mmCIF file with all atom_site columns, C-alpha atoms in Angstrom:
data_model
loop_
_atom_site.group_PDB
_atom_site.id
_atom_site.type_symbol
_atom_site.label_atom_id
_atom_site.label_alt_id
_atom_site.label_comp_id
_atom_site.label_asym_id
_atom_site.label_entity_id
_atom_site.label_seq_id
_atom_site.pdbx_PDB_ins_code
_atom_site.Cartn_x
_atom_site.Cartn_y
_atom_site.Cartn_z
_atom_site.occupancy
_atom_site.B_iso_or_equiv
_atom_site.pdbx_formal_charge
_atom_site.auth_seq_id
_atom_site.auth_comp_id
_atom_site.auth_asym_id
_atom_site.auth_atom_id
_atom_site.pdbx_PDB_model_num
ATOM 1   C CA . UNK S 1 1   ? -59.395 70.434 -73.938 1.00 0.00 ? 21  UNK S CA 1
ATOM 2   C CA . UNK S 1 2   ? -59.486 67.733 -71.878 1.00 0.00 ? 22  UNK S CA 1
ATOM 3   C CA . UNK S 1 3   ? -61.459 68.353 -68.792 1.00 0.00 ? 23  UNK S CA 1
ATOM 4   C CA . UNK S 1 4   ? -62.837 65.474 -66.786 1.00 0.00 ? 24  UNK S CA 1
ATOM 5   C CA . UNK S 1 5   ? -66.590 67.392 -66.019 1.00 0.00 ? 25  UNK S CA 1
ATOM 6   C CA . UNK S 1 6   ? -66.806 68.445 -70.007 1.00 0.00 ? 26  UNK S CA 1
ATOM 7   C CA . UNK S 1 7   ? -69.157 65.928 -71.085 1.00 0.00 ? 27  UNK S CA 1
ATOM 8   C CA . UNK S 1 8   ? -71.652 66.892 -68.029 1.00 0.00 ? 28  UNK S CA 1
ATOM 9   C CA . UNK S 1 9   ? -71.264 70.768 -68.387 1.00 0.00 ? 29  UNK S CA 1
ATOM 10  C CA . UNK S 1 10  ? -72.151 70.246 -72.279 1.00 0.00 ? 30  UNK S CA 1
ATOM 11  C CA . UNK S 1 11  ? -74.808 67.718 -71.802 1.00 0.00 ? 31  UNK S CA 1
ATOM 12  C CA . UNK S 1 12  ? -76.683 70.309 -68.521 1.00 0.00 ? 32  UNK S CA 1
ATOM 13  C CA . UNK S 1 13  ? -76.151 73.317 -71.483 1.00 0.00 ? 33  UNK S CA 1
ATOM 14  C CA . UNK S 1 14  ? -77.170 71.646 -74.655 1.00 0.00 ? 34  UNK S CA 1
ATOM 15  C CA . UNK S 1 15  ? -73.942 71.938 -75.989 1.00 0.00 ? 35  UNK S CA 1
ATOM 16  C CA . UNK S 1 16  ? -72.020 69.260 -78.189 1.00 0.00 ? 36  UNK S CA 1
ATOM 17  C CA . UNK S 1 17  ? -70.020 66.456 -76.447 1.00 0.00 ? 37  UNK S CA 1
ATOM 18  C CA . UNK S 1 18  ? -67.292 66.794 -79.182 1.00 0.00 ? 38  UNK S CA 1
ATOM 19  C CA . UNK S 1 19  ? -64.593 70.126 -79.299 1.00 0.00 ? 39  UNK S CA 1
ATOM 20  C CA . UNK S 1 20  ? -66.201 72.880 -81.616 1.00 0.00 ? 40  UNK S CA 1
ATOM 21  C CA . UNK S 1 21  ? -64.505 75.682 -82.942 1.00 0.00 ? 41  UNK S CA 1
ATOM 22  C CA . UNK S 1 22  ? -64.341 78.878 -80.685 1.00 0.00 ? 42  UNK S CA 1
ATOM 23  C CA . UNK S 1 23  ? -66.204 80.673 -83.289 1.00 0.00 ? 43  UNK S CA 1
ATOM 24  C CA . UNK S 1 24  ? -69.360 78.442 -82.500 1.00 0.00 ? 44  UNK S CA 1
ATOM 25  C CA . UNK S 1 25  ? -68.636 79.191 -78.962 1.00 0.00 ? 45  UNK S CA 1
ATOM 26  C CA . UNK S 1 26  ? -70.697 82.409 -76.695 1.00 0.00 ? 46  UNK S CA 1
ATOM 27  C CA . UNK S 1 27  ? -67.808 84.168 -74.704 1.00 0.00 ? 47  UNK S CA 1
ATOM 28  C CA . UNK S 1 28  ? -69.838 84.053 -71.733 1.00 0.00 ? 48  UNK S CA 1
ATOM 29  C CA . UNK S 1 29  ? -70.451 80.329 -71.996 1.00 0.00 ? 49  UNK S CA 1
ATOM 30  C CA . UNK S 1 30  ? -66.826 79.544 -72.225 1.00 0.00 ? 50  UNK S CA 1
ATOM 31  C CA . UNK S 1 31  ? -66.094 81.560 -68.976 1.00 0.00 ? 51  UNK S CA 1
ATOM 32  C CA . UNK S 1 32  ? -68.472 79.746 -67.487 1.00 0.00 ? 52  UNK S CA 1
ATOM 33  C CA . UNK S 1 33  ? -67.170 76.687 -68.157 1.00 0.00 ? 53  UNK S CA 1
ATOM 34  C CA . UNK S 1 34  ? -63.337 76.740 -67.464 1.00 0.00 ? 54  UNK S CA 1
ATOM 35  C CA . UNK S 1 35  ? -64.721 79.127 -64.020 1.00 0.00 ? 55  UNK S CA 1
ATOM 36  C CA . UNK S 1 36  ? -65.765 75.827 -62.783 1.00 0.00 ? 56  UNK S CA 1
ATOM 37  C CA . UNK S 1 37  ? -62.702 74.271 -61.050 1.00 0.00 ? 57  UNK S CA 1
ATOM 38  C CA . UNK S 1 38  ? -64.195 71.789 -58.995 1.00 0.00 ? 58  UNK S CA 1
ATOM 39  C CA . UNK S 1 39  ? -61.459 69.992 -57.712 1.00 0.00 ? 59  UNK S CA 1
ATOM 40  C CA . UNK S 1 40  ? -59.416 72.520 -56.953 1.00 0.00 ? 60  UNK S CA 1
ATOM 41  C CA . UNK S 1 41  ? -63.182 74.032 -55.407 1.00 0.00 ? 61  UNK S CA 1
ATOM 42  C CA . UNK S 1 42  ? -63.260 70.756 -53.304 1.00 0.00 ? 62  UNK S CA 1
ATOM 43  C CA . UNK S 1 43  ? -59.338 70.429 -52.230 1.00 0.00 ? 63  UNK S CA 1
ATOM 44  C CA . UNK S 1 44  ? -59.341 74.286 -50.887 1.00 0.00 ? 64  UNK S CA 1
ATOM 45  C CA . UNK S 1 45  ? -62.655 73.351 -49.046 1.00 0.00 ? 65  UNK S CA 1
ATOM 46  C CA . UNK S 1 46  ? -61.538 71.150 -47.467 1.00 0.00 ? 66  UNK S CA 1
ATOM 47  C CA . UNK S 1 47  ? -58.547 72.730 -45.960 1.00 0.00 ? 67  UNK S CA 1
ATOM 48  C CA . UNK S 1 48  ? -61.270 75.536 -45.370 1.00 0.00 ? 68  UNK S CA 1
ATOM 49  C CA . UNK S 1 49  ? -60.736 77.423 -47.583 1.00 0.00 ? 69  UNK S CA 1
ATOM 50  C CA . UNK S 1 50  ? -63.776 79.188 -49.632 1.00 0.00 ? 70  UNK S CA 1
ATOM 51  C CA . UNK S 1 51  ? -62.854 80.297 -53.696 1.00 0.00 ? 71  UNK S CA 1
ATOM 52  C CA . UNK S 1 52  ? -64.973 83.406 -53.320 1.00 0.00 ? 72  UNK S CA 1
ATOM 53  C CA . UNK S 1 53  ? -63.513 84.760 -56.538 1.00 0.00 ? 73  UNK S CA 1
ATOM 54  C CA . UNK S 1 54  ? -60.563 87.241 -54.692 1.00 0.00 ? 74  UNK S CA 1
ATOM 55  C CA . UNK S 1 55  ? -56.957 88.145 -54.441 1.00 0.00 ? 75  UNK S CA 1
ATOM 56  C CA . UNK S 1 56  ? -57.073 86.812 -51.367 1.00 0.00 ? 76  UNK S CA 1
ATOM 57  C CA . UNK S 1 57  ? -58.223 83.935 -52.220 1.00 0.00 ? 77  UNK S CA 1
ATOM 58  C CA . UNK S 1 58  ? -55.272 83.380 -54.280 1.00 0.00 ? 78  UNK S CA 1
ATOM 59  C CA . UNK S 1 59  ? -52.941 83.858 -51.690 1.00 0.00 ? 79  UNK S CA 1
ATOM 60  C CA . UNK S 1 60  ? -54.910 81.633 -49.029 1.00 0.00 ? 80  UNK S CA 1
ATOM 61  C CA . UNK S 1 61  ? -53.990 79.182 -52.040 1.00 0.00 ? 81  UNK S CA 1
ATOM 62  C CA . UNK S 1 62  ? -50.594 79.571 -52.619 1.00 0.00 ? 82  UNK S CA 1
ATOM 63  C CA . UNK S 1 63  ? -50.327 78.658 -48.336 1.00 0.00 ? 83  UNK S CA 1
ATOM 64  C CA . UNK S 1 64  ? -52.144 75.697 -48.491 1.00 0.00 ? 84  UNK S CA 1
ATOM 65  C CA . UNK S 1 65  ? -50.044 72.565 -48.059 1.00 0.00 ? 85  UNK S CA 1
ATOM 66  C CA . UNK S 1 66  ? -49.416 71.097 -51.077 1.00 0.00 ? 86  UNK S CA 1
ATOM 67  C CA . UNK S 1 67  ? -50.745 67.369 -49.988 1.00 0.00 ? 87  UNK S CA 1
ATOM 68  C CA . UNK S 1 68  ? -51.919 66.836 -53.574 1.00 0.00 ? 88  UNK S CA 1
ATOM 69  C CA . UNK S 1 69  ? -48.562 66.791 -54.232 1.00 0.00 ? 89  UNK S CA 1
ATOM 70  C CA . UNK S 1 70  ? -48.711 62.762 -52.968 1.00 0.00 ? 90  UNK S CA 1
ATOM 71  C CA . UNK S 1 71  ? -51.179 61.796 -55.719 1.00 0.00 ? 91  UNK S CA 1
ATOM 72  C CA . UNK S 1 72  ? -49.336 62.273 -59.107 1.00 0.00 ? 92  UNK S CA 1
ATOM 73  C CA . UNK S 1 73  ? -52.537 61.303 -60.687 1.00 0.00 ? 93  UNK S CA 1
ATOM 74  C CA . UNK S 1 74  ? -54.352 64.017 -59.393 1.00 0.00 ? 94  UNK S CA 1
ATOM 75  C CA . UNK S 1 75  ? -51.797 66.903 -59.673 1.00 0.00 ? 95  UNK S CA 1
ATOM 76  C CA . UNK S 1 76  ? -52.109 67.851 -63.457 1.00 0.00 ? 96  UNK S CA 1
ATOM 77  C CA . UNK S 1 77  ? -55.791 67.973 -62.690 1.00 0.00 ? 97  UNK S CA 1
ATOM 78  C CA . UNK S 1 78  ? -55.591 70.221 -60.093 1.00 0.00 ? 98  UNK S CA 1
ATOM 79  C CA . UNK S 1 79  ? -52.999 72.603 -61.520 1.00 0.00 ? 99  UNK S CA 1
ATOM 80  C CA . UNK S 1 80  ? -55.782 72.723 -64.724 1.00 0.00 ? 100 UNK S CA 1
ATOM 81  C CA . UNK S 1 81  ? -57.755 73.890 -62.278 1.00 0.00 ? 101 UNK S CA 1
ATOM 82  C CA . UNK S 1 82  ? -55.613 76.041 -60.733 1.00 0.00 ? 102 UNK S CA 1
ATOM 83  C CA . UNK S 1 83  ? -54.709 77.369 -63.729 1.00 0.00 ? 103 UNK S CA 1
ATOM 84  C CA . UNK S 1 84  ? -58.256 78.187 -65.243 1.00 0.00 ? 104 UNK S CA 1
ATOM 85  C CA . UNK S 1 85  ? -59.078 79.442 -62.017 1.00 0.00 ? 105 UNK S CA 1
ATOM 86  C CA . UNK S 1 86  ? -56.353 82.088 -62.115 1.00 0.00 ? 106 UNK S CA 1
ATOM 87  C CA . UNK S 1 87  ? -57.661 82.998 -65.807 1.00 0.00 ? 107 UNK S CA 1
ATOM 88  C CA . UNK S 1 88  ? -61.198 83.487 -64.446 1.00 0.00 ? 108 UNK S CA 1
ATOM 89  C CA . UNK S 1 89  ? -60.065 86.037 -61.748 1.00 0.00 ? 109 UNK S CA 1
ATOM 90  C CA . UNK S 1 90  ? -57.884 87.899 -63.960 1.00 0.00 ? 110 UNK S CA 1
ATOM 91  C CA . UNK S 1 91  ? -60.706 87.897 -67.015 1.00 0.00 ? 111 UNK S CA 1
ATOM 92  C CA . UNK S 1 92  ? -63.391 88.962 -64.186 1.00 0.00 ? 112 UNK S CA 1
ATOM 93  C CA . UNK S 1 93  ? -61.015 91.437 -63.002 1.00 0.00 ? 113 UNK S CA 1
ATOM 94  C CA . UNK S 1 94  ? -58.694 93.122 -65.479 1.00 0.00 ? 114 UNK S CA 1
ATOM 95  C CA . UNK S 1 95  ? -60.159 95.348 -67.643 1.00 0.00 ? 115 UNK S CA 1
ATOM 96  C CA . UNK S 1 96  ? -59.549 94.031 -70.875 1.00 0.00 ? 116 UNK S CA 1
ATOM 97  C CA . UNK S 1 97  ? -58.755 90.523 -70.234 1.00 0.00 ? 117 UNK S CA 1
ATOM 98  C CA . UNK S 1 98  ? -60.653 87.876 -71.947 1.00 0.00 ? 118 UNK S CA 1
ATOM 99  C CA . UNK S 1 99  ? -60.243 84.073 -72.834 1.00 0.00 ? 119 UNK S CA 1
ATOM 100 C CA . UNK S 1 100 ? -58.529 82.976 -76.009 1.00 0.00 ? 120 UNK S CA 1
ATOM 101 C CA . UNK S 1 101 ? -58.429 79.241 -77.125 1.00 0.00 ? 121 UNK S CA 1
ATOM 102 C CA . UNK S 1 102 ? -55.810 78.624 -79.534 1.00 0.00 ? 122 UNK S CA 1
ATOM 103 C CA . UNK S 1 103 ? -56.291 75.987 -82.396 1.00 0.00 ? 123 UNK S CA 1
ATOM 104 C CA . UNK S 1 104 ? -55.110 73.561 -80.457 1.00 0.00 ? 124 UNK S CA 1
ATOM 105 C CA . UNK S 1 105 ? -57.964 73.683 -77.936 1.00 0.00 ? 125 UNK S CA 1
ATOM 106 C CA . UNK S 1 106 ? -55.428 75.339 -75.385 1.00 0.00 ? 126 UNK S CA 1
ATOM 107 C CA . UNK S 1 107 ? -57.009 78.244 -73.110 1.00 0.00 ? 127 UNK S CA 1
ATOM 108 C CA . UNK S 1 108 ? -55.046 81.324 -72.251 1.00 0.00 ? 128 UNK S CA 1
ATOM 109 C CA . UNK S 1 109 ? -55.863 84.511 -71.435 1.00 0.00 ? 129 UNK S CA 1
ATOM 110 C CA . UNK S 1 110 ? -55.262 87.574 -73.781 1.00 0.00 ? 130 UNK S CA 1
ATOM 111 C CA . UNK S 1 111 ? -55.037 91.255 -71.661 1.00 0.00 ? 131 UNK S CA 1
ATOM 112 C CA . UNK S 1 112 ? -56.008 94.308 -73.512 1.00 0.00 ? 132 UNK S CA 1
ATOM 113 C CA . UNK S 1 113 ? -52.206 94.598 -74.048 1.00 0.00 ? 133 UNK S CA 1
ATOM 114 C CA . UNK S 1 114 ? -52.239 92.244 -76.734 1.00 0.00 ? 134 UNK S CA 1
ATOM 115 C CA . UNK S 1 115 ? -49.681 89.929 -74.480 1.00 0.00 ? 135 UNK S CA 1
ATOM 116 C CA . UNK S 1 116 ? -51.358 86.488 -73.939 1.00 0.00 ? 136 UNK S CA 1
ATOM 117 C CA . UNK S 1 117 ? -50.794 84.501 -70.490 1.00 0.00 ? 137 UNK S CA 1
ATOM 118 C CA . UNK S 1 118 ? -50.639 80.810 -70.315 1.00 0.00 ? 138 UNK S CA 1
ATOM 119 C CA . UNK S 1 119 ? -53.242 80.384 -66.654 1.00 0.00 ? 139 UNK S CA 1
ATOM 120 C CA . UNK S 1 120 ? -53.048 76.568 -67.610 1.00 0.00 ? 140 UNK S CA 1
ATOM 121 C CA . UNK S 1 121 ? -49.354 76.054 -67.686 1.00 0.00 ? 141 UNK S CA 1
ATOM 122 C CA . UNK S 1 122 ? -48.527 78.164 -64.684 1.00 0.00 ? 142 UNK S CA 1
ATOM 123 C CA . UNK S 1 123 ? -50.855 76.485 -62.558 1.00 0.00 ? 143 UNK S CA 1
ATOM 124 C CA . UNK S 1 124 ? -49.546 73.282 -63.677 1.00 0.00 ? 144 UNK S CA 1
ATOM 125 C CA . UNK S 1 125 ? -45.975 74.493 -62.558 1.00 0.00 ? 145 UNK S CA 1
ATOM 126 C CA . UNK S 1 126 ? -47.581 76.103 -59.247 1.00 0.00 ? 146 UNK S CA 1
ATOM 127 C CA . UNK S 1 127 ? -49.417 72.376 -58.266 1.00 0.00 ? 147 UNK S CA 1
ATOM 128 C CA . UNK S 1 128 ? -46.006 71.080 -59.423 1.00 0.00 ? 148 UNK S CA 1
ATOM 129 C CA . UNK S 1 129 ? -43.598 72.947 -57.397 1.00 0.00 ? 149 UNK S CA 1
ATOM 130 C CA . UNK S 1 130 ? -45.349 75.907 -56.078 1.00 0.00 ? 150 UNK S CA 1
ATOM 131 C CA . UNK S 1 131 ? -43.766 78.324 -58.722 1.00 0.00 ? 151 UNK S CA 1
ATOM 132 C CA . UNK S 1 132 ? -45.111 80.877 -59.950 1.00 0.00 ? 152 UNK S CA 1
ATOM 133 C CA . UNK S 1 133 ? -47.552 82.020 -57.095 1.00 0.00 ? 153 UNK S CA 1
ATOM 134 C CA . UNK S 1 134 ? -50.919 82.390 -57.977 1.00 0.00 ? 154 UNK S CA 1
ATOM 135 C CA . UNK S 1 135 ? -51.362 85.603 -56.395 1.00 0.00 ? 155 UNK S CA 1
ATOM 136 C CA . UNK S 1 136 ? -48.020 86.746 -58.319 1.00 0.00 ? 156 UNK S CA 1
ATOM 137 C CA . UNK S 1 137 ? -48.754 85.732 -61.844 1.00 0.00 ? 157 UNK S CA 1
ATOM 138 C CA . UNK S 1 138 ? -52.317 87.536 -60.972 1.00 0.00 ? 158 UNK S CA 1
ATOM 139 C CA . UNK S 1 139 ? -50.363 91.155 -60.322 1.00 0.00 ? 159 UNK S CA 1
ATOM 140 C CA . UNK S 1 140 ? -48.695 90.653 -62.641 1.00 0.00 ? 160 UNK S CA 1
ATOM 141 C CA . UNK S 1 141 ? -51.638 90.246 -65.086 1.00 0.00 ? 161 UNK S CA 1
ATOM 142 C CA . UNK S 1 142 ? -53.313 93.444 -63.175 1.00 0.00 ? 162 UNK S CA 1
ATOM 143 C CA . UNK S 1 143 ? -50.115 95.545 -64.034 1.00 0.00 ? 163 UNK S CA 1
ATOM 144 C CA . UNK S 1 144 ? -50.663 95.159 -68.173 1.00 0.00 ? 164 UNK S CA 1
#
C-alpha cells in the first residue's frame, strides 16, 4: 500500500518499514492504521466538519464542495482516505465485517456474507466524480 504516513506509523508502533504479509499483522493494528485518514480528516475540519465515525459524517462528506478536484496530486490521496474511512465505518458498525488485505496489498472489506467491497476504489471514484456516494456504499454494506 502506498500511504504517505505509513512509515511514521510503523516507527511509532515498532512495525517494520517494509510491507509485511497479512498473516504477520494483527487485525487491530491494521484497523488502527487504516482508520487514520489524516488528509480526509484535515479537509473535513477545514470545511467545519468533524469526522466522528458516524453514518451522519459520511452523509456530510457527500455534501462537501469538492475543492480537492482542483488539485490532481491531492485527489488520489483524498480518495484513498475516503475509502479507508468508509471501510473503517463499515468494520466498526456492520456485524461480521472485517478488513481483508489482498496479496497485492489492496485493503478491502469482507462482509459476513463473504462479499468483498473495494472501499478504496469506491473512495477514489467518489473523490473524482462524487459517485458512488459514501453514505450509499455504507447503507448497502449495512444491508449485507
